[in-house]
GROMACS .gro file of C-alpha atoms in nm:
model
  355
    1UNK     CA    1  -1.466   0.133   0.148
    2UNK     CA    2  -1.837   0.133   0.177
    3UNK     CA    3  -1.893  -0.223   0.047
    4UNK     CA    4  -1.629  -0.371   0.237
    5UNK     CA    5  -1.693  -0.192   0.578
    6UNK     CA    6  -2.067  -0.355   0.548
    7UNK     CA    7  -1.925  -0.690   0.455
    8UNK     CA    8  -1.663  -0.706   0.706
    9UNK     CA    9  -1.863  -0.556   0.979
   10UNK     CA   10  -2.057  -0.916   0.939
   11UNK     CA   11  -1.745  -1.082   1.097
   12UNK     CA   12  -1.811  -0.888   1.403
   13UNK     CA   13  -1.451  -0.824   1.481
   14UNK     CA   14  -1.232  -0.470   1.550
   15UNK     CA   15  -1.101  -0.331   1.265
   16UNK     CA   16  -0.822  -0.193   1.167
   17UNK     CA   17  -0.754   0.028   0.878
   18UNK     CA   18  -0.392   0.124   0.754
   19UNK     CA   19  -0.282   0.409   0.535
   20UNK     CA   20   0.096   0.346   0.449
   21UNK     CA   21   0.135   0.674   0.234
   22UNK     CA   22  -0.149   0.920   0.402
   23UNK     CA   23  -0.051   1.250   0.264
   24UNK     CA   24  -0.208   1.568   0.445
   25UNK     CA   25  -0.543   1.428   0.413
   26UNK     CA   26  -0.682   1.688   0.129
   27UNK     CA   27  -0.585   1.750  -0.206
   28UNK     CA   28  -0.519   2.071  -0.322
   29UNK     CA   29  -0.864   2.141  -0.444
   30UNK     CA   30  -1.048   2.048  -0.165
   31UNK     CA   31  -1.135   1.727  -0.211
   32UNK     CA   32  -1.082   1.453   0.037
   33UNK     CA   33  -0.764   1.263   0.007
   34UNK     CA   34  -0.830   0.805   0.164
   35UNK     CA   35  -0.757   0.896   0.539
   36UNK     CA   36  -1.070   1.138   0.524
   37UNK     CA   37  -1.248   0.848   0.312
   38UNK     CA   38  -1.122   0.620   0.482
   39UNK     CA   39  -1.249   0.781   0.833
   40UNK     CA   40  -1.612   0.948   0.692
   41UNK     CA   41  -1.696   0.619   0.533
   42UNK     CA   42  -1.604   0.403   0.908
   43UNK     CA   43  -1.807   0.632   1.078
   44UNK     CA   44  -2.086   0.603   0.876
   45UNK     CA   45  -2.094   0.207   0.836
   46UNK     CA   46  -1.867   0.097   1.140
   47UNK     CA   47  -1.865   0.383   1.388
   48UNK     CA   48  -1.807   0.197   1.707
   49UNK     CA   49  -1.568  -0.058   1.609
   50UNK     CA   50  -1.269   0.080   1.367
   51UNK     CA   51  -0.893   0.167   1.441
   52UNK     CA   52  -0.737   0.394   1.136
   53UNK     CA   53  -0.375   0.499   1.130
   54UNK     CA   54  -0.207   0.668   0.920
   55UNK     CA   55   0.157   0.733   0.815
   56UNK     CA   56   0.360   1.011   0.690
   57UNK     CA   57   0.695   1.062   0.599
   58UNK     CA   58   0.733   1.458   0.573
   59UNK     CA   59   0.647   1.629   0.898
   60UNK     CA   60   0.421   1.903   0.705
   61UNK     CA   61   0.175   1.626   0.573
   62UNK     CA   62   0.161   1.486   0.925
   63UNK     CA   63   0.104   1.817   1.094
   64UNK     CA   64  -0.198   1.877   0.838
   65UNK     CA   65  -0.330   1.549   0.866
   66UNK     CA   66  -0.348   1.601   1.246
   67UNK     CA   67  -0.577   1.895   1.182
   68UNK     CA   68  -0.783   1.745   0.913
   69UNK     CA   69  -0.850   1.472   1.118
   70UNK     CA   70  -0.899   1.654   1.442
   71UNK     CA   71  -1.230   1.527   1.525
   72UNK     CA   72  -1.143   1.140   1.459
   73UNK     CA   73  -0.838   1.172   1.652
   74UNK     CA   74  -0.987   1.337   1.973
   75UNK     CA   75  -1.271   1.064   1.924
   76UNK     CA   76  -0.972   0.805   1.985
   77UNK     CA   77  -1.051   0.644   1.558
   78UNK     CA   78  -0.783   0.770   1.414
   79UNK     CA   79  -0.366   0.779   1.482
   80UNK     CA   80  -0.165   0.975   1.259
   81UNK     CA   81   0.188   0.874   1.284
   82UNK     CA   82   0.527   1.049   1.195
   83UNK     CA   83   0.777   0.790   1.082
   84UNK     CA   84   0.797   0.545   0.773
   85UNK     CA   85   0.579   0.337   0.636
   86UNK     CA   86   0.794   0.024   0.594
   87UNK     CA   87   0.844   0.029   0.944
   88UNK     CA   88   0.465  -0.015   1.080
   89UNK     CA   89   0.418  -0.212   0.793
   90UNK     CA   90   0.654  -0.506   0.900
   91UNK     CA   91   0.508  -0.507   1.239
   92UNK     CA   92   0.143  -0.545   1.131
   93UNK     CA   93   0.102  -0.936   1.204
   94UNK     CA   94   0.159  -0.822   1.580
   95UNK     CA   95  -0.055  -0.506   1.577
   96UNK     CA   96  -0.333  -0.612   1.385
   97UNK     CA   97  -0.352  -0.973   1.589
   98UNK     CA   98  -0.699  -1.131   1.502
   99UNK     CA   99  -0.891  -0.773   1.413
  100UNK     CA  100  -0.973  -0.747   1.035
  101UNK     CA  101  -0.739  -0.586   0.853
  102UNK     CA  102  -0.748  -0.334   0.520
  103UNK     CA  103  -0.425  -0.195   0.439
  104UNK     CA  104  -0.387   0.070   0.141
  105UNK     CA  105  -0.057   0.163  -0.022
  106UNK     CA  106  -0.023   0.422  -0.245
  107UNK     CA  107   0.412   0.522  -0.217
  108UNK     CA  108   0.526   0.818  -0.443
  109UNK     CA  109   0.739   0.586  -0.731
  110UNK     CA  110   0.761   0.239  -0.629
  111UNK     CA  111   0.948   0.277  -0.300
  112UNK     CA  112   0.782   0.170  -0.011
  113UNK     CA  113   0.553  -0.094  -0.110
  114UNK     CA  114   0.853  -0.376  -0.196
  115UNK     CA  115   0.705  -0.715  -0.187
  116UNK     CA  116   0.873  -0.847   0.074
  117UNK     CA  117   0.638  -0.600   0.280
  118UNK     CA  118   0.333  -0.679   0.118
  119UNK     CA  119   0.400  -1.084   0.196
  120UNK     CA  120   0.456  -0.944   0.575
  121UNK     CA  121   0.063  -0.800   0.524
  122UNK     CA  122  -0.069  -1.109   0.348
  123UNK     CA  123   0.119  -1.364   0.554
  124UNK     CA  124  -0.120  -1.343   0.788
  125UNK     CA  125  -0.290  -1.622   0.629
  126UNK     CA  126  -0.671  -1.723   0.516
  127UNK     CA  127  -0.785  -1.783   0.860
  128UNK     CA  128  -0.778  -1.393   0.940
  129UNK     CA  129  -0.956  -1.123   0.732
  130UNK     CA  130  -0.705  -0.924   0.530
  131UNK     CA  131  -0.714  -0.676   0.238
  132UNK     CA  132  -0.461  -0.500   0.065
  133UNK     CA  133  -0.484  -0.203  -0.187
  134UNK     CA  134  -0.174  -0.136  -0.369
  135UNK     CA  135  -0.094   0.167  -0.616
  136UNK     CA  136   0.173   0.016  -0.872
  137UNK     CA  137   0.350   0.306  -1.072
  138UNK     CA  138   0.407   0.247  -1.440
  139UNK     CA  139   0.582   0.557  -1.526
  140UNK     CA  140   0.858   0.433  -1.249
  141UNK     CA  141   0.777   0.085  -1.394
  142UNK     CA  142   0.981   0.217  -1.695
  143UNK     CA  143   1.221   0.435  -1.492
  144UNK     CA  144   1.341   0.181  -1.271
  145UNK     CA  145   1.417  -0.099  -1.586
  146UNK     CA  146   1.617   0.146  -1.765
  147UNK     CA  147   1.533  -0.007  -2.113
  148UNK     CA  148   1.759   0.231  -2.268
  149UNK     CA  149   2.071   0.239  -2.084
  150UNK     CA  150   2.063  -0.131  -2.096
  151UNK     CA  151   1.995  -0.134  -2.472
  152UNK     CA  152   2.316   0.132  -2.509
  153UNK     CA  153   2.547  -0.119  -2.308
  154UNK     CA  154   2.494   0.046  -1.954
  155UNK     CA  155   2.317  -0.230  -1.755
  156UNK     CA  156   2.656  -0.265  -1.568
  157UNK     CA  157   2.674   0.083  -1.456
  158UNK     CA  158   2.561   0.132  -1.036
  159UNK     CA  159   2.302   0.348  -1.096
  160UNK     CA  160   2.121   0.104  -1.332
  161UNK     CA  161   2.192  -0.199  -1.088
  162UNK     CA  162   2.040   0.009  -0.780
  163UNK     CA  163   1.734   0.054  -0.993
  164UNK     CA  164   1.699  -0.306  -1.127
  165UNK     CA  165   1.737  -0.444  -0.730
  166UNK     CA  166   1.493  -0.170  -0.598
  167UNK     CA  167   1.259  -0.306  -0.907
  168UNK     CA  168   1.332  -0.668  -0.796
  169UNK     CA  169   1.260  -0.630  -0.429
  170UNK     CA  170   0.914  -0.407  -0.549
  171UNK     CA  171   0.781  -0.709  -0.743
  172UNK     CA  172   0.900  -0.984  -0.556
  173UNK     CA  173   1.157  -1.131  -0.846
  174UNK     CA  174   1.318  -1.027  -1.154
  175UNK     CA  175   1.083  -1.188  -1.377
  176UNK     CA  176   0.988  -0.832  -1.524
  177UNK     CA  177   1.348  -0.830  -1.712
  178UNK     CA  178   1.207  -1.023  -1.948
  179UNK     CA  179   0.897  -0.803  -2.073
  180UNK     CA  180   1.075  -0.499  -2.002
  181UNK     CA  181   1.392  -0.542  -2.143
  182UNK     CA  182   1.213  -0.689  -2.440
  183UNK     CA  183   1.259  -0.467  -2.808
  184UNK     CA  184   0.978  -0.595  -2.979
  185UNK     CA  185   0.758  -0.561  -2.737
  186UNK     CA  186   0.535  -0.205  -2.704
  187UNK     CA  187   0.510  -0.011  -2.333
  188UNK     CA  188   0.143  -0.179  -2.242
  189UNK     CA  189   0.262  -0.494  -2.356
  190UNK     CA  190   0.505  -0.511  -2.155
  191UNK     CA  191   0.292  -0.352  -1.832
  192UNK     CA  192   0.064  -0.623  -1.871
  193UNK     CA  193   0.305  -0.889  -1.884
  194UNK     CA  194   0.450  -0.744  -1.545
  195UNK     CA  195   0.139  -0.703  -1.346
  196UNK     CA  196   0.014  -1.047  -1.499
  197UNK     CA  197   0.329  -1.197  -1.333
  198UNK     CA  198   0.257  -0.912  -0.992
  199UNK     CA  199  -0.063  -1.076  -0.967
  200UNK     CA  200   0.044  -1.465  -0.959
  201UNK     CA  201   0.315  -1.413  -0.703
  202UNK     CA  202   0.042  -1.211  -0.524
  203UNK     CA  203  -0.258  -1.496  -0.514
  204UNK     CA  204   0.075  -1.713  -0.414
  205UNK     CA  205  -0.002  -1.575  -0.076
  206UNK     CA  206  -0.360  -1.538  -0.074
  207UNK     CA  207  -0.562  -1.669  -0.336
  208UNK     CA  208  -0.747  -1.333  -0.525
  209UNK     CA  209  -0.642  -1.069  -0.662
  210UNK     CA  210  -0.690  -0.856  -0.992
  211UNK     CA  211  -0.604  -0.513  -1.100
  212UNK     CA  212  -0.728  -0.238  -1.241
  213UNK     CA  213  -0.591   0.042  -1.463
  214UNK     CA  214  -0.556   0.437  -1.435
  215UNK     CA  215  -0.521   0.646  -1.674
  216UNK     CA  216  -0.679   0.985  -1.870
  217UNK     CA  217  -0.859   0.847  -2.149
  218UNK     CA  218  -0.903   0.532  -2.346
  219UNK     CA  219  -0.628   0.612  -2.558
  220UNK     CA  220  -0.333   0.791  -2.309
  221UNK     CA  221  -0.088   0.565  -2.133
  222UNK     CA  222  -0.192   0.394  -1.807
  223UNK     CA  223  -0.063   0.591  -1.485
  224UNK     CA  224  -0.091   0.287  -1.243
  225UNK     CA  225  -0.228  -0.021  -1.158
  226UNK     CA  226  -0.479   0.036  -0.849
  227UNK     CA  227  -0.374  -0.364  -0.713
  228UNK     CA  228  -0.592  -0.544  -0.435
  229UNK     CA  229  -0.529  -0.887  -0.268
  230UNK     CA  230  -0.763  -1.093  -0.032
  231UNK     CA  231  -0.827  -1.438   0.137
  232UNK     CA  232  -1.180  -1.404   0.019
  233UNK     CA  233  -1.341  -1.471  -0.329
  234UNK     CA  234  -1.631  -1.212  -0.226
  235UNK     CA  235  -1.347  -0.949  -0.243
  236UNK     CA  236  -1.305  -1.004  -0.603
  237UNK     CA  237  -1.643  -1.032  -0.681
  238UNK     CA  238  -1.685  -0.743  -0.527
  239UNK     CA  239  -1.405  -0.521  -0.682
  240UNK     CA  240  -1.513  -0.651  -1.035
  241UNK     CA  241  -1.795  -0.439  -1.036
  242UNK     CA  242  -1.669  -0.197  -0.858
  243UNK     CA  243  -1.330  -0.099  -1.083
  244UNK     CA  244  -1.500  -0.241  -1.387
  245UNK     CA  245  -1.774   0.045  -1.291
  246UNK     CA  246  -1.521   0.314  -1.182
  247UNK     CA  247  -1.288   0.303  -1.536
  248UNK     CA  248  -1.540   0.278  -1.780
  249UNK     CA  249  -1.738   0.554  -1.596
  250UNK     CA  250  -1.493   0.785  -1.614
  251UNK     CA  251  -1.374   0.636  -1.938
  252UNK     CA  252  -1.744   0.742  -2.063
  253UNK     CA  253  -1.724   1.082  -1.922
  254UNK     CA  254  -1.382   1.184  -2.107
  255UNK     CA  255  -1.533   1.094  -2.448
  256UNK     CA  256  -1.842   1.326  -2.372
  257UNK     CA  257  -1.609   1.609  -2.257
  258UNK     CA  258  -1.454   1.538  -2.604
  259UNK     CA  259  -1.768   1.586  -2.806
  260UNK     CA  260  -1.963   1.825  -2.635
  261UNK     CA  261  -2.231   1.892  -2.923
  262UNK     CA  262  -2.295   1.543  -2.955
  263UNK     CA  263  -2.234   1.467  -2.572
  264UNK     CA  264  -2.611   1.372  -2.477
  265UNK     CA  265  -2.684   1.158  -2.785
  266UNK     CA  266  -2.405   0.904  -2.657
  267UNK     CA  267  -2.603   0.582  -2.521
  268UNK     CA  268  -2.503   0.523  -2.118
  269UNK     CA  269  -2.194   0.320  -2.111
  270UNK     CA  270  -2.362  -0.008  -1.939
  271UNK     CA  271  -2.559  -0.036  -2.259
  272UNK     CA  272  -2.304  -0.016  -2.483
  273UNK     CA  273  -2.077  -0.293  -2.244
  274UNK     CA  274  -2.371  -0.508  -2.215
  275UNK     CA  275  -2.403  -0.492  -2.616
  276UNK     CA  276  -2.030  -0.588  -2.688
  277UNK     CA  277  -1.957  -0.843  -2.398
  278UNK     CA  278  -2.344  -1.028  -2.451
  279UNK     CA  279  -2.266  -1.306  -2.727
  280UNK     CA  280  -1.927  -1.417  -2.601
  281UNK     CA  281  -2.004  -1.400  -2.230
  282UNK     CA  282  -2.343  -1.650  -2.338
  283UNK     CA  283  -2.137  -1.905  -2.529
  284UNK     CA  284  -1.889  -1.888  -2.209
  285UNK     CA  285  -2.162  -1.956  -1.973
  286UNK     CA  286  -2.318  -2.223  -2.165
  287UNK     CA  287  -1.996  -2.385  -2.213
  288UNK     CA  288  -1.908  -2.353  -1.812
  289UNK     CA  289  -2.245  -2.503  -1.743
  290UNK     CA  290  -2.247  -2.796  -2.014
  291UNK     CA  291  -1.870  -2.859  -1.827
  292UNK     CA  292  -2.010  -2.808  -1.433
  293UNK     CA  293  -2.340  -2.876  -1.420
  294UNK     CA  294  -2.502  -2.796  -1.086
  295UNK     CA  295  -2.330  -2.465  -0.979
  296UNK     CA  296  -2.549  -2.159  -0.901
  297UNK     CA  297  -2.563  -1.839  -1.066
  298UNK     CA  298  -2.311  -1.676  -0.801
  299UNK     CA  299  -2.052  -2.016  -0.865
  300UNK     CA  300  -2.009  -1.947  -1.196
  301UNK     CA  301  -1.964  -1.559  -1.162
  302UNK     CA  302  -1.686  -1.632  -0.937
  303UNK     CA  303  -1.543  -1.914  -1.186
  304UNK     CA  304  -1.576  -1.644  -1.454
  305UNK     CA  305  -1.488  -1.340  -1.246
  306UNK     CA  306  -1.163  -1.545  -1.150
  307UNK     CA  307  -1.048  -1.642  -1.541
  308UNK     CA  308  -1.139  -1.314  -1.619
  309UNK     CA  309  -1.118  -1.006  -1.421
  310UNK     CA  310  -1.299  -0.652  -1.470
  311UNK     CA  311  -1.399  -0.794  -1.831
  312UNK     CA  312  -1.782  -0.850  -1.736
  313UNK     CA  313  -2.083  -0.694  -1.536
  314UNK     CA  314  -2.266  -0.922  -1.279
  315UNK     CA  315  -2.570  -0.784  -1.423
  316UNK     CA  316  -2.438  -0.892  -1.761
  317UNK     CA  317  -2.449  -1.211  -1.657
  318UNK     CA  318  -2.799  -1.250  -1.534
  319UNK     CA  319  -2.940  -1.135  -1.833
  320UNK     CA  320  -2.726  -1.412  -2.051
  321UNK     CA  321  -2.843  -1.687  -1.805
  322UNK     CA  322  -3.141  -1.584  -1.880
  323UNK     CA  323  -3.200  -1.585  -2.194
  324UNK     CA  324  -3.020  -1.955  -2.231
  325UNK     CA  325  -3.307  -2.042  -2.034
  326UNK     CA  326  -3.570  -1.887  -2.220
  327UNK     CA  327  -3.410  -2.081  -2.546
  328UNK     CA  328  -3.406  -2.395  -2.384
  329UNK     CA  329  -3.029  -2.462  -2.338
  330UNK     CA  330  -3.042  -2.415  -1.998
  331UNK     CA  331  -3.260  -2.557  -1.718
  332UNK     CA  332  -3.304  -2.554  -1.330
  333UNK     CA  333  -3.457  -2.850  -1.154
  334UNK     CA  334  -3.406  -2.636  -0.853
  335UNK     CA  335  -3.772  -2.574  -0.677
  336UNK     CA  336  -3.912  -2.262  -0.675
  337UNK     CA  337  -4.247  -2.057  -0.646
  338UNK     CA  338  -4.188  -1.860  -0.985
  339UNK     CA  339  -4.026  -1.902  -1.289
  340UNK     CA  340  -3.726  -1.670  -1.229
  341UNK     CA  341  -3.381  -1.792  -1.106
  342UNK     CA  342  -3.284  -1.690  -0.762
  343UNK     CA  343  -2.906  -1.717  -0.604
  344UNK     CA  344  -2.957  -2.075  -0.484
  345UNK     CA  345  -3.136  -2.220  -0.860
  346UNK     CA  346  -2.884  -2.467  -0.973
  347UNK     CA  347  -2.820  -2.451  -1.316
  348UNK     CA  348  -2.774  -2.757  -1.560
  349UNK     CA  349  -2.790  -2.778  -1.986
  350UNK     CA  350  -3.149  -2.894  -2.102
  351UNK     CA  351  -3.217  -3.250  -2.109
  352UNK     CA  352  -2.955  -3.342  -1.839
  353UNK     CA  353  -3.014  -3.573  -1.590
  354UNK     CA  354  -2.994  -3.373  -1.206
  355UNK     CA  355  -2.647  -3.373  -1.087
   0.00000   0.00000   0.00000
């Protein structure tokens, strides 16, 4: 929220922020559920010029969410609402009008963010500012395809066609049959293949988006894809480092939790992802540059960022520009006081001619 609040705020528009799937606000132990992230984080970077509402379902989370947000709702910020999600959802084109809009779905199971609601969201076009988070559920992923009542000769039976066009509607198509349905093909194969697909029909109705996967540790199955989708390449330059920071962080913590005599010997994560990624993300670069010379450092992270999602660090790649330039396969004819490359150097292989 921080990072897009600050970026956003540049637009100098109103801005709305949408919880489709609120919850009471808290989680049991205490710590802040998104509408109280969503509201401390506005107040702090926006404080003037924000709109959050948020929806429940169940009358008990909305009666708690009232009272954890008592001070943001007697400020006039924040609008809990009793009612479904779906419902506000289809009417945000009309609510939202020109204001910048961040919408974050997170249903419990797959019901409630079907795609037809998320093209309502993103349909707004690429003239108007709009974000969407979305929480995709691969436990219900599996549920809902009923591999194995298919594979036993009950695809034919109602409950298994309810859950096929429920899984259909959620994913805009029922191009996951093919993955899922597939016997040679393991559980995260098969995830990937379907959020792969997600992802395409979602940048057919804005241009980025990328995803990024939950779960316990490096080797447990993923929980959900945390799903975002903008008009804006900044937004996925953005949420690169961000989600790429986020799971290996927490990836890095639940290995030193599982080796606690050895726990401070492990070198910080960054290193170690710096150290694996360095030699192919340098022949990638050079190759990108030798193929369009001219671009600036920030061009090609968003060409590689693009083609390649949450697999590099932006720092990662200043260092590996770098040191092409210090062995002479790289130059810059840009001019400049020093010798080090800023954001507006552009960047062509040694020897070429200026572009």
């Amino acid at each position: 929220m921080a990072p897009y609040l600050k970026k956003v705020a540049m637009l100098k528009k109103s801005i709305l922020l949408v919880d489709g799937f609120a919850g009471p606000g808290t989680f049991e132990d205490g710590t802040s559920g998104s509408p109280l992230i969503m509201c401390e984080q506005a107040e702090h970077n926006v404080a003037d010029n924000y709109v959050a509402v948020f929806v429940n379902k169940e009358k008990k989370h909305h009666n708690t969410l009232e009272q954890t947000l008592a001070e943001y709702i007697k400020k006039g910020a924040a609008f809990p609402i009793l009612g479904k999600a779906q419902d506000l959802l289809k009417q945000i084109q009309s609510i939202a009008e020109d204001a910048t809009l961040f919408v974050y779905i997170d249903p419990f199971g797959l019901k409630g963010c079907e795609f037809d609601t998320v093209a309502s969201i993103l349909g707004r076009g690429q003239s108007l500012s709009t974000e969407i988070l979305v929480n995709i559920s691969m436990p219900t992923l599996h549920r809902l395809s009923a591999h194995d009542a298919v594979a036993q000769g009950r695809g034919e039976s109602q409950q298994v066609k309810w859950r096929h066009a429920l899984l259909t509607r959620v994913l805009g198509g029922d191009y996951w049959k093919e993955p899922m349905l597939n016997n040679e093909l393991s559980p995260s194969q098969k995830e990937e293949l379907v959020m792969e697909q997600y992802l395409n029909k979602l940048r057919g109705l804005l241009p980025y988006a990328g995803s990024c996967p939950v779960r316990e540790t490096k080797t447990s199955r993923v929980k959900y894809y945390v799903t975002f989708c903008s008009r804006h390449p900044d937004a996925m330059v953005l949420m690169n480092d961000i989600m790429l920071d986020a799971y290996n962080a927490y990836m890095y913590e639940r290995e030193k939790e599982s080796i606690p005599l050895f726990a401070e010997t492990m070198p910080d994560w960054k290193d170690l992802h710096g150290k694996d990624v360095h030699l192919e993300l340098k022949e990638k670069i050079d190759k990108l540059i030798s193929s369009q010379p001219g671009f600036t450092r920030p061009r090609f992270w968003e060409t590689i960022v693009n083609t390649d999602f949450m697999k590099y660090r932006r720092s990662e790649l200043n260092k590996a520009i770098d040191e092409l330039m210090d062995e002479g396969k790289v130059d810059s004819p840009t001019q400049r006081r020093t010798k080090r490359l800023n954001e507006t150097c552009i960047l062509i292989p040694k020897g070429s001619k200026n572009p």
